[in-house]
PDB file of C-alpha atoms in Angstrom:
ATOM      1  CA  MET B  20     -51.047  24.378  23.537  1.00  0.00           C
ATOM      2  CA  ASP B  21     -47.911  24.587  21.103  1.00  0.00           C
ATOM      3  CA  LEU B  22     -45.572  25.635  23.750  1.00  0.00           C
ATOM      4  CA  THR B  23     -43.535  28.365  21.554  1.00  0.00           C
ATOM      5  CA  ALA B  24     -40.836  29.920  22.856  1.00  0.00           C
ATOM      6  CA  THR B  25     -39.989  33.803  21.950  1.00  0.00           C
ATOM      7  CA  LYS B  26     -36.426  34.845  20.937  1.00  0.00           C
ATOM      8  CA  VAL B  27     -35.807  37.855  23.217  1.00  0.00           C
ATOM      9  CA  GLY B  28     -32.521  38.576  22.449  1.00  0.00           C
ATOM     10  CA  GLN B  29     -29.204  36.816  21.330  1.00  0.00           C
ATOM     11  CA  VAL B  30     -25.985  36.246  22.971  1.00  0.00           C
ATOM     12  CA  GLN B  31     -22.856  38.163  21.088  1.00  0.00           C
ATOM     13  CA  LYS B  32     -19.371  36.724  22.214  1.00  0.00           C
ATOM     14  CA  PRO B  33     -16.343  39.151  20.814  1.00  0.00           C
ATOM     15  CA  ASP B  34     -12.507  38.234  20.874  1.00  0.00           C
ATOM     16  CA  ASP B  35     -11.131  40.992  21.952  1.00  0.00           C
ATOM     17  CA  GLY B  36     -14.496  41.986  24.747  1.00  0.00           C
ATOM     18  CA  ASP B  37     -16.579  40.553  27.266  1.00  0.00           C
ATOM     19  CA  ALA B  38     -19.702  38.661  25.860  1.00  0.00           C
ATOM     20  CA  PHE B  39     -23.475  40.430  26.051  1.00  0.00           C
ATOM     21  CA  ILE B  40     -26.151  39.682  24.933  1.00  0.00           C
ATOM     22  CA  VAL B  41     -28.042  42.283  22.889  1.00  0.00           C
ATOM     23  CA  ILE B  42     -32.010  42.664  23.803  1.00  0.00           C
ATOM     24  CA  ASP B  43     -34.441  42.985  20.954  1.00  0.00           C
ATOM     25  CA  PRO B  44     -35.724  46.279  21.033  1.00  0.00           C
ATOM     26  CA  LYS B  45     -39.041  45.732  21.368  1.00  0.00           C
ATOM     27  CA  PHE B  46     -38.399  43.613  24.785  1.00  0.00           C
ATOM     28  CA  TRP B  47     -35.821  46.132  26.102  1.00  0.00           C
ATOM     29  CA  ASP B  48     -38.340  47.686  28.843  1.00  0.00           C
ATOM     30  CA  ALA B  49     -37.988  44.250  30.658  1.00  0.00           C
ATOM     31  CA  VAL B  50     -34.921  45.085  31.621  1.00  0.00           C
ATOM     32  CA  LEU B  51     -36.124  47.592  33.757  1.00  0.00           C
ATOM     33  CA  GLN B  52     -34.298  47.003  37.568  1.00  0.00           C
ATOM     34  CA  ILE B  53     -32.141  44.457  35.960  1.00  0.00           C
ATOM     35  CA  ASP B  54     -28.997  46.353  37.392  1.00  0.00           C
ATOM     36  CA  LYS B  55     -30.066  46.077  41.086  1.00  0.00           C
ATOM     37  CA  PHE B  56     -29.256  42.053  40.622  1.00  0.00           C
ATOM     38  CA  SER B  57     -25.823  41.276  40.455  1.00  0.00           C
ATOM     39  CA  HIS B  58     -26.619  37.596  38.459  1.00  0.00           C
ATOM     40  CA  ILE B  59     -28.975  36.369  35.955  1.00  0.00           C
ATOM     41  CA  ILE B  60     -30.371  33.512  34.961  1.00  0.00           C
ATOM     42  CA  VAL B  61     -30.349  33.311  31.491  1.00  0.00           C
ATOM     43  CA  LEU B  62     -32.088  30.541  29.403  1.00  0.00           C
ATOM     44  CA  TRP B  63     -31.017  30.243  25.433  1.00  0.00           C
ATOM     45  CA  TRP B  64     -31.906  28.048  22.608  1.00  0.00           C
ATOM     46  CA  ILE B  65     -29.070  25.700  22.676  1.00  0.00           C
ATOM     47  CA  ASP B  66     -27.699  26.675  18.854  1.00  0.00           C
ATOM     48  CA  GLY B  67     -27.058  23.423  16.740  1.00  0.00           C
ATOM     49  CA  ARG B  68     -29.125  20.994  19.012  1.00  0.00           C
ATOM     50  CA  ASP B  69     -32.710  21.486  18.056  1.00  0.00           C
ATOM     51  CA  ASN B  70     -33.234  18.482  15.671  1.00  0.00           C
ATOM     52  CA  ALA B  71     -35.257  15.462  15.609  1.00  0.00           C
ATOM     53  CA  ASP B  72     -31.492  13.263  16.791  1.00  0.00           C
ATOM     54  CA  ASP B  73     -30.607  15.338  19.550  1.00  0.00           C
ATOM     55  CA  ARG B  74     -33.964  15.765  21.006  1.00  0.00           C
ATOM     56  CA  ALA B  75     -34.576  12.128  21.082  1.00  0.00           C
ATOM     57  CA  ARG B  76     -31.106  11.395  22.602  1.00  0.00           C
ATOM     58  CA  LEU B  77     -32.530  11.050  26.139  1.00  0.00           C
ATOM     59  CA  GLN B  78     -28.998   9.580  27.647  1.00  0.00           C
ATOM     60  CA  SER B  79     -25.074  10.000  26.866  1.00  0.00           C
ATOM     61  CA  THR B  80     -21.936   9.809  29.162  1.00  0.00           C
ATOM     62  CA  PRO B  81     -20.947  13.424  30.745  1.00  0.00           C
ATOM     63  CA  PRO B  82     -17.016  14.159  29.858  1.00  0.00           C
ATOM     64  CA  LYS B  83     -15.940  13.807  33.380  1.00  0.00           C
ATOM     65  CA  PRO B  84     -13.494  10.939  34.609  1.00  0.00           C
ATOM     66  CA  ASN B  85     -15.724   8.076  35.454  1.00  0.00           C
ATOM     67  CA  ALA B  86     -19.224   9.730  34.856  1.00  0.00           C
ATOM     68  CA  GLU B  87     -21.670   6.778  34.120  1.00  0.00           C
ATOM     69  CA  LEU B  88     -24.549   6.847  31.322  1.00  0.00           C
ATOM     70  CA  SER B  89     -26.920   9.614  32.569  1.00  0.00           C
ATOM     71  CA  GLY B  90     -29.975  10.388  31.823  1.00  0.00           C
ATOM     72  CA  ALA B  91     -30.635  14.450  29.472  1.00  0.00           C
ATOM     73  CA  PHE B  92     -32.654  15.020  33.212  1.00  0.00           C
ATOM     74  CA  ALA B  93     -29.286  14.022  35.093  1.00  0.00           C
ATOM     75  CA  CYS B  94     -26.412  16.097  32.988  1.00  0.00           C
ATOM     76  CA  ARG B  95     -26.543  19.689  31.423  1.00  0.00           C
ATOM     77  CA  SER B  96     -25.898  17.538  27.651  1.00  0.00           C
ATOM     78  CA  PRO B  97     -27.197  20.186  25.077  1.00  0.00           C
ATOM     79  CA  ALA B  98     -29.135  16.991  23.552  1.00  0.00           C
ATOM     80  CA  ARG B  99     -32.507  16.880  25.152  1.00  0.00           C
ATOM     81  CA  PRO B 100     -35.935  16.629  24.269  1.00  0.00           C
ATOM     82  CA  THR B 101     -36.219  20.836  24.754  1.00  0.00           C
ATOM     83  CA  PRO B 102     -33.196  22.240  23.774  1.00  0.00           C
ATOM     84  CA  ILE B 103     -32.718  24.879  26.498  1.00  0.00           C
ATOM     85  CA  GLY B 104     -29.728  25.856  27.900  1.00  0.00           C
ATOM     86  CA  LEU B 105     -29.429  27.449  31.413  1.00  0.00           C
ATOM     87  CA  SER B 106     -26.609  29.953  32.415  1.00  0.00           C
ATOM     88  CA  VAL B 107     -26.642  31.432  35.746  1.00  0.00           C
ATOM     89  CA  VAL B 108     -23.977  34.344  35.143  1.00  0.00           C
ATOM     90  CA  ARG B 109     -22.740  37.831  36.499  1.00  0.00           C
ATOM     91  CA  LEU B 110     -23.753  40.863  35.383  1.00  0.00           C
ATOM     92  CA  LEU B 111     -21.560  43.024  34.637  1.00  0.00           C
ATOM     93  CA  ARG B 112     -23.314  46.138  33.272  1.00  0.00           C
ATOM     94  CA  VAL B 113     -26.134  47.524  30.895  1.00  0.00           C
ATOM     95  CA  ASP B 114     -25.342  49.534  28.327  1.00  0.00           C
ATOM     96  CA  ASN B 115     -28.746  51.378  27.476  1.00  0.00           C
ATOM     97  CA  GLN B 116     -27.836  53.136  24.255  1.00  0.00           C
ATOM     98  CA  ARG B 117     -27.011  49.672  22.549  1.00  0.00           C
ATOM     99  CA  LYS B 118     -29.602  47.805  24.352  1.00  0.00           C
ATOM    100  CA  ARG B 119     -26.732  45.122  26.022  1.00  0.00           C
ATOM    101  CA  LEU B 120     -26.429  43.198  29.090  1.00  0.00           C
ATOM    102  CA  TYR B 121     -22.529  42.326  29.080  1.00  0.00           C
ATOM    103  CA  LEU B 122     -22.003  39.387  31.374  1.00  0.00           C
ATOM    104  CA  ASP B 123     -18.934  38.027  32.786  1.00  0.00           C
ATOM    105  CA  ARG B 124     -19.053  34.488  30.885  1.00  0.00           C
ATOM    106  CA  ILE B 125     -22.004  32.373  29.428  1.00  0.00           C
ATOM    107  CA  ASP B 126     -21.724  28.728  28.199  1.00  0.00           C
ATOM    108  CA  ALA B 127     -23.407  29.450  25.283  1.00  0.00           C
ATOM    109  CA  ARG B 128     -22.371  30.019  21.364  1.00  0.00           C
ATOM    110  CA  ASP B 129     -22.265  33.639  19.592  1.00  0.00           C
ATOM    111  CA  LEU B 130     -25.262  34.506  18.176  1.00  0.00           C
ATOM    112  CA  THR B 131     -27.537  31.728  20.433  1.00  0.00           C
ATOM    113  CA  TYR B 132     -30.757  33.007  20.885  1.00  0.00           C
ATOM    114  CA  VAL B 133     -31.656  34.219  23.792  1.00  0.00           C
ATOM    115  CA  VAL B 134     -35.602  33.038  25.052  1.00  0.00           C
ATOM    116  CA  ASP B 135     -35.738  34.490  28.623  1.00  0.00           C
ATOM    117  CA  ILE B 136     -33.593  35.914  31.525  1.00  0.00           C
ATOM    118  CA  LYS B 137     -34.552  35.659  35.032  1.00  0.00           C
ATOM    119  CA  PRO B 138     -33.446  37.896  38.209  1.00  0.00           C
ATOM    120  CA  TYR B 139     -31.198  35.369  40.402  1.00  0.00           C
ATOM    121  CA  MET B 140     -32.509  35.336  43.555  1.00  0.00           C
ATOM    122  CA  PRO B 141     -30.638  33.552  46.286  1.00  0.00           C
ATOM    123  CA  SER B 142     -33.809  32.632  48.430  1.00  0.00           C
ATOM    124  CA  SER B 143     -35.363  30.343  45.964  1.00  0.00           C
ATOM    125  CA  ASP B 144     -32.031  29.530  43.273  1.00  0.00           C
ATOM    126  CA  LYS B 145     -29.367  28.886  46.154  1.00  0.00           C
ATOM    127  CA  VAL B 146     -29.341  25.532  48.092  1.00  0.00           C
ATOM    128  CA  ASP B 147     -26.192  25.320  50.094  1.00  0.00           C
ATOM    129  CA  ASP B 148     -26.011  21.167  50.635  1.00  0.00           C
ATOM    130  CA  ALA B 149     -26.583  20.160  47.172  1.00  0.00           C
ATOM    131  CA  ARG B 150     -25.522  16.569  46.694  1.00  0.00           C
ATOM    132  CA  VAL B 151     -24.210  15.506  43.212  1.00  0.00           C
ATOM    133  CA  PRO B 152     -22.874  12.213  41.967  1.00  0.00           C
ATOM    134  CA  GLU B 153     -18.569  11.661  42.240  1.00  0.00           C
ATOM    135  CA  TRP B 154     -18.153  12.680  39.081  1.00  0.00           C
ATOM    136  CA  PHE B 155     -19.392  16.072  39.383  1.00  0.00           C
ATOM    137  CA  LYS B 156     -17.902  16.576  42.324  1.00  0.00           C
ATOM    138  CA  ASP B 157     -14.380  18.517  40.550  1.00  0.00           C
ATOM    139  CA  ASN B 158     -16.474  20.687  38.842  1.00  0.00           C
ATOM    140  CA  HIS B 159     -15.142  24.372  38.726  1.00  0.00           C
ATOM    141  CA  ALA B 160     -17.040  26.424  40.813  1.00  0.00           C
ATOM    142  CA  TYR B 161     -17.456  29.752  39.461  1.00  0.00           C
ATOM    143  CA  TYR B 162     -19.436  31.773  41.953  1.00  0.00           C
ATOM    144  CA  THR B 163     -19.355  29.682  45.432  1.00  0.00           C
ATOM    145  CA  SER B 164     -16.447  28.298  47.547  1.00  0.00           C
ATOM    146  CA  CYS B 165     -18.251  25.565  48.315  1.00  0.00           C
TER     147      CYS B 165
ATOM    148  CA  MET M  20     -36.110  27.986  14.058  1.00  0.00           C
ATOM    149  CA  ASP M  21     -39.504  27.717  15.412  1.00  0.00           C
ATOM    150  CA  LEU M  22     -38.621  27.436  19.306  1.00  0.00           C
ATOM    151  CA  THR M  23     -41.066  24.459  20.386  1.00  0.00           C
ATOM    152  CA  ALA M  24     -40.489  22.991  23.535  1.00  0.00           C
ATOM    153  CA  THR M  25     -41.677  19.779  24.624  1.00  0.00           C
ATOM    154  CA  LYS M  26     -43.843  18.266  26.972  1.00  0.00           C
ATOM    155  CA  VAL M  27     -42.014  15.967  29.006  1.00  0.00           C
ATOM    156  CA  GLY M  28     -44.317  15.721  32.061  1.00  0.00           C
ATOM    157  CA  GLN M  29     -46.636  17.204  34.399  1.00  0.00           C
ATOM    158  CA  VAL M  30     -46.702  18.592  37.855  1.00  0.00           C
ATOM    159  CA  GLN M  31     -49.311  16.997  39.866  1.00  0.00           C
ATOM    160  CA  LYS M  32     -50.397  18.510  43.663  1.00  0.00           C
ATOM    161  CA  PRO M  33     -52.530  16.122  45.557  1.00  0.00           C
ATOM    162  CA  ASP M  34     -54.156  17.459  48.225  1.00  0.00           C
ATOM    163  CA  ASP M  35     -52.728  14.499  50.685  1.00  0.00           C
ATOM    164  CA  GLY M  36     -49.391  14.343  49.560  1.00  0.00           C
ATOM    165  CA  ASP M  37     -46.224  15.294  48.058  1.00  0.00           C
ATOM    166  CA  ALA M  38     -46.034  17.060  44.878  1.00  0.00           C
ATOM    167  CA  PHE M  39     -44.688  15.194  41.788  1.00  0.00           C
ATOM    168  CA  ILE M  40     -43.465  15.664  38.196  1.00  0.00           C
ATOM    169  CA  VAL M  41     -45.182  12.616  36.700  1.00  0.00           C
ATOM    170  CA  ILE M  42     -43.075  12.322  33.339  1.00  0.00           C
ATOM    171  CA  ASP M  43     -44.262  10.922  29.734  1.00  0.00           C
ATOM    172  CA  PRO M  44     -43.082   7.528  29.529  1.00  0.00           C
ATOM    173  CA  LYS M  45     -41.280   8.087  26.179  1.00  0.00           C
ATOM    174  CA  PHE M  46     -39.223  10.118  28.328  1.00  0.00           C
ATOM    175  CA  TRP M  47     -38.401   8.129  31.612  1.00  0.00           C
ATOM    176  CA  ASP M  48     -34.941   7.036  30.322  1.00  0.00           C
ATOM    177  CA  ALA M  49     -33.737  10.907  30.463  1.00  0.00           C
ATOM    178  CA  VAL M  50     -34.176  10.299  34.022  1.00  0.00           C
ATOM    179  CA  LEU M  51     -31.234   7.430  34.853  1.00  0.00           C
ATOM    180  CA  GLN M  52     -28.785   8.672  37.501  1.00  0.00           C
ATOM    181  CA  ILE M  53     -30.922  11.573  38.600  1.00  0.00           C
ATOM    182  CA  ASP M  54     -31.583   9.892  42.134  1.00  0.00           C
ATOM    183  CA  LYS M  55     -27.736  10.942  42.782  1.00  0.00           C
ATOM    184  CA  PHE M  56     -28.921  14.551  42.785  1.00  0.00           C
ATOM    185  CA  SER M  57     -30.319  16.342  45.861  1.00  0.00           C
ATOM    186  CA  HIS M  58     -31.825  18.841  43.849  1.00  0.00           C
ATOM    187  CA  ILE M  59     -33.366  19.687  40.945  1.00  0.00           C
ATOM    188  CA  ILE M  60     -34.148  22.317  38.676  1.00  0.00           C
ATOM    189  CA  VAL M  61     -37.460  22.263  36.737  1.00  0.00           C
ATOM    190  CA  LEU M  62     -38.328  24.514  33.818  1.00  0.00           C
ATOM    191  CA  TRP M  63     -42.791  24.580  32.973  1.00  0.00           C
ATOM    192  CA  TRP M  64     -45.074  26.140  30.843  1.00  0.00           C
ATOM    193  CA  ILE M  65     -46.668  28.919  32.748  1.00  0.00           C
ATOM    194  CA  ASP M  66     -50.367  27.681  33.105  1.00  0.00           C
ATOM    195  CA  GLY M  67     -52.779  29.709  32.028  1.00  0.00           C
ATOM    196  CA  ARG M  68     -50.215  32.517  31.227  1.00  0.00           C
ATOM    197  CA  ASP M  69     -49.705  31.645  27.379  1.00  0.00           C
ATOM    198  CA  ASN M  70     -51.513  34.546  25.750  1.00  0.00           C
ATOM    199  CA  ALA M  71     -50.673  37.587  23.471  1.00  0.00           C
ATOM    200  CA  ASP M  72     -51.521  40.156  26.631  1.00  0.00           C
ATOM    201  CA  ASP M  73     -49.270  38.336  29.489  1.00  0.00           C
ATOM    202  CA  ARG M  74     -46.494  38.185  26.905  1.00  0.00           C
ATOM    203  CA  ALA M  75     -46.605  41.588  25.742  1.00  0.00           C
ATOM    204  CA  ARG M  76     -46.543  42.284  29.639  1.00  0.00           C
ATOM    205  CA  LEU M  77     -42.715  43.723  29.899  1.00  0.00           C
ATOM    206  CA  GLN M  78     -43.215  45.223  33.590  1.00  0.00           C
ATOM    207  CA  SER M  79     -45.231  44.883  36.594  1.00  0.00           C
ATOM    208  CA  THR M  80     -44.701  45.330  40.286  1.00  0.00           C
ATOM    209  CA  PRO M  81     -43.241  42.607  42.206  1.00  0.00           C
ATOM    210  CA  PRO M  82     -45.932  41.763  45.174  1.00  0.00           C
ATOM    211  CA  LYS M  83     -43.293  42.876  48.007  1.00  0.00           C
ATOM    212  CA  PRO M  84     -43.351  45.964  50.360  1.00  0.00           C
ATOM    213  CA  ASN M  85     -41.500  48.718  48.282  1.00  0.00           C
ATOM    214  CA  ALA M  86     -41.052  46.889  45.233  1.00  0.00           C
ATOM    215  CA  GLU M  87     -40.889  49.579  42.304  1.00  0.00           C
ATOM    216  CA  LEU M  88     -42.095  48.546  38.808  1.00  0.00           C
ATOM    217  CA  SER M  89     -39.446  45.637  37.329  1.00  0.00           C
ATOM    218  CA  GLY M  90     -39.308  44.726  34.028  1.00  0.00           C
ATOM    219  CA  ALA M  91     -40.446  40.511  33.198  1.00  0.00           C
ATOM    220  CA  PHE M  92     -36.375  39.986  33.431  1.00  0.00           C
ATOM    221  CA  ALA M  93     -35.721  41.623  36.536  1.00  0.00           C
ATOM    222  CA  CYS M  94     -38.343  39.585  38.345  1.00  0.00           C
ATOM    223  CA  ARG M  95     -39.831  36.526  38.545  1.00  0.00           C
ATOM    224  CA  SER M  96     -43.353  37.668  37.058  1.00  0.00           C
ATOM    225  CA  PRO M  97     -45.894  34.813  35.619  1.00  0.00           C
ATOM    226  CA  ALA M  98     -46.327  36.961  32.735  1.00  0.00           C
ATOM    227  CA  ARG M  99     -43.629  37.476  30.698  1.00  0.00           C
ATOM    228  CA  PRO M 100     -42.675  36.907  26.489  1.00  0.00           C
ATOM    229  CA  THR M 101     -41.781  33.511  26.855  1.00  0.00           C
ATOM    230  CA  PRO M 102     -43.921  31.800  29.663  1.00  0.00           C
ATOM    231  CA  ILE M 103     -41.184  29.268  31.482  1.00  0.00           C
ATOM    232  CA  GLY M 104     -41.152  29.233  35.153  1.00  0.00           C
ATOM    233  CA  LEU M 105     -37.922  27.908  37.011  1.00  0.00           C
ATOM    234  CA  SER M 106     -38.622  26.324  40.279  1.00  0.00           C
ATOM    235  CA  VAL M 107     -34.947  24.641  42.429  1.00  0.00           C
ATOM    236  CA  VAL M 108     -36.794  21.859  44.616  1.00  0.00           C
ATOM    237  CA  ARG M 109     -35.468  19.186  46.113  1.00  0.00           C
ATOM    238  CA  LEU M 110     -36.061  15.397  44.683  1.00  0.00           C
ATOM    239  CA  LEU M 111     -37.232  13.198  47.677  1.00  0.00           C
ATOM    240  CA  ARG M 112     -37.804  10.056  45.813  1.00  0.00           C
ATOM    241  CA  VAL M 113     -37.998   8.716  42.094  1.00  0.00           C
ATOM    242  CA  ASP M 114     -40.888   6.338  41.814  1.00  0.00           C
ATOM    243  CA  ASN M 115     -39.623   3.605  38.393  1.00  0.00           C
ATOM    244  CA  GLN M 116     -42.768   1.824  38.702  1.00  0.00           C
ATOM    245  CA  ARG M 117     -45.164   5.394  38.320  1.00  0.00           C
ATOM    246  CA  LYS M 118     -42.415   6.995  36.649  1.00  0.00           C
ATOM    247  CA  ARG M 119     -42.871   9.922  39.060  1.00  0.00           C
ATOM    248  CA  LEU M 120     -40.133  12.324  40.411  1.00  0.00           C
ATOM    249  CA  TYR M 121     -41.914  13.382  44.224  1.00  0.00           C
ATOM    250  CA  LEU M 122     -40.537  17.227  44.882  1.00  0.00           C
ATOM    251  CA  ASP M 123     -40.960  18.464  48.255  1.00  0.00           C
ATOM    252  CA  ARG M 124     -42.528  21.471  46.717  1.00  0.00           C
ATOM    253  CA  ILE M 125     -43.021  23.189  43.620  1.00  0.00           C
ATOM    254  CA  ASP M 126     -44.387  26.579  42.772  1.00  0.00           C
ATOM    255  CA  ALA M 127     -46.286  25.664  39.591  1.00  0.00           C
ATOM    256  CA  ARG M 128     -50.045  24.785  39.466  1.00  0.00           C
ATOM    257  CA  ASP M 129     -51.396  21.618  39.379  1.00  0.00           C
ATOM    258  CA  LEU M 130     -51.374  20.686  35.787  1.00  0.00           C
ATOM    259  CA  THR M 131     -48.701  22.382  34.535  1.00  0.00           C
ATOM    260  CA  TYR M 132     -46.681  21.026  31.704  1.00  0.00           C
ATOM    261  CA  VAL M 133     -42.462  20.588  32.448  1.00  0.00           C
ATOM    262  CA  VAL M 134     -40.545  20.804  29.607  1.00  0.00           C
ATOM    263  CA  ASP M 135     -37.291  20.396  31.110  1.00  0.00           C
ATOM    264  CA  ILE M 136     -35.509  19.024  34.134  1.00  0.00           C
ATOM    265  CA  LYS M 137     -31.983  19.863  35.009  1.00  0.00           C
ATOM    266  CA  PRO M 138     -29.647  18.739  38.090  1.00  0.00           C
ATOM    267  CA  TYR M 139     -28.577  21.125  40.320  1.00  0.00           C
ATOM    268  CA  MET M 140     -24.879  21.690  40.304  1.00  0.00           C
ATOM    269  CA  PRO M 141     -23.551  23.895  43.037  1.00  0.00           C
ATOM    270  CA  SER M 142     -20.678  24.778  40.688  1.00  0.00           C
ATOM    271  CA  SER M 143     -22.398  27.148  38.527  1.00  0.00           C
ATOM    272  CA  ASP M 144     -25.379  27.282  39.839  1.00  0.00           C
ATOM    273  CA  LYS M 145     -25.107  28.521  43.257  1.00  0.00           C
ATOM    274  CA  VAL M 146     -24.313  32.088  43.945  1.00  0.00           C
ATOM    275  CA  ASP M 147     -22.515  32.931  47.518  1.00  0.00           C
ATOM    276  CA  ASP M 148     -22.916  36.832  47.232  1.00  0.00           C
ATOM    277  CA  ALA M 149     -25.723  37.688  44.851  1.00  0.00           C
ATOM    278  CA  ARG M 150     -26.831  41.155  45.140  1.00  0.00           C
ATOM    279  CA  VAL M 151     -31.021  41.871  45.021  1.00  0.00           C
ATOM    280  CA  PRO M 152     -32.672  44.848  45.574  1.00  0.00           C
ATOM    281  CA  GLU M 153     -34.386  45.910  48.623  1.00  0.00           C
ATOM    282  CA  TRP M 154     -37.731  44.592  47.761  1.00  0.00           C
ATOM    283  CA  PHE M 155     -36.289  40.871  47.479  1.00  0.00           C
ATOM    284  CA  LYS M 156     -34.215  40.838  50.765  1.00  0.00           C
ATOM    285  CA  ASP M 157     -36.481  39.077  53.346  1.00  0.00           C
ATOM    286  CA  ASN M 158     -37.974  36.430  50.891  1.00  0.00           C
ATOM    287  CA  HIS M 159     -38.427  33.453  52.501  1.00  0.00           C
ATOM    288  CA  ALA M 160     -35.350  31.390  51.741  1.00  0.00           C
ATOM    289  CA  TYR M 161     -35.888  27.832  51.075  1.00  0.00           C
ATOM    290  CA  TYR M 162     -32.456  26.040  50.797  1.00  0.00           C
ATOM    291  CA  THR M 163     -30.124  28.854  52.007  1.00  0.00           C
ATOM    292  CA  SER M 164     -28.913  29.807  55.519  1.00  0.00           C
ATOM    293  CA  CYS M 165     -27.684  33.270  54.052  1.00  0.00           C
TER     294      CYS M 165
END
């Protein structure tokens, strides 16, 4: 098995407007009903980090006060064995004409490849009492108040 | 860019005990500090669904009462352009000796390849008021009470 991801779209971040994902026309049928969800999970290929050095870097120190050296599986470092990024974002609107999904924000660079999109399902994706290490406790909270 | 994922471990689901991910020894350094998180996000290569037919199936009807035909990006169907599954799970314990991460559950088959693991960060992964279509509203809630 060669575990090859498919590029289904691309992030675009105009200076003067909301970020969006432009979906490859041949995958547009895959967005049917997506407007019924307020939030989506975007999986993207981390731009500029698909190289032997970054894939082999298994530990780094998160850029947070008092953070300790952490494994790639214990932080969201862009240097990881499989360079996939994950962003939970709000879906603002769907532009059927131009095949775009508009987002409130995304933590990926302009022109980043998108490889999958999943609807955010609170039943399985939301954790009420998750524990994190001290150095992540003051992270800015985007969609939660606690 | 060829967008090739790396197998970093494999799901195992013994009949008589908790499910676990056995991490490939060469990636074990990447779990440092993972025990400081209660929950993790596991990305896995959907077993048996990496084939031309499933990758080209862009719409299906979720197995829920009254569900409507939905795009692959608007449901969690295993048939999708990039056959990656995503599970938010509780990390029960870390077995350093046998290089295993024990989980309370995982929605992947025995022997499924794991391609990435990310810590669950409520600040960016938790959405308090997400909207979903009618047919997903009665899903069993795993880690949330609302």
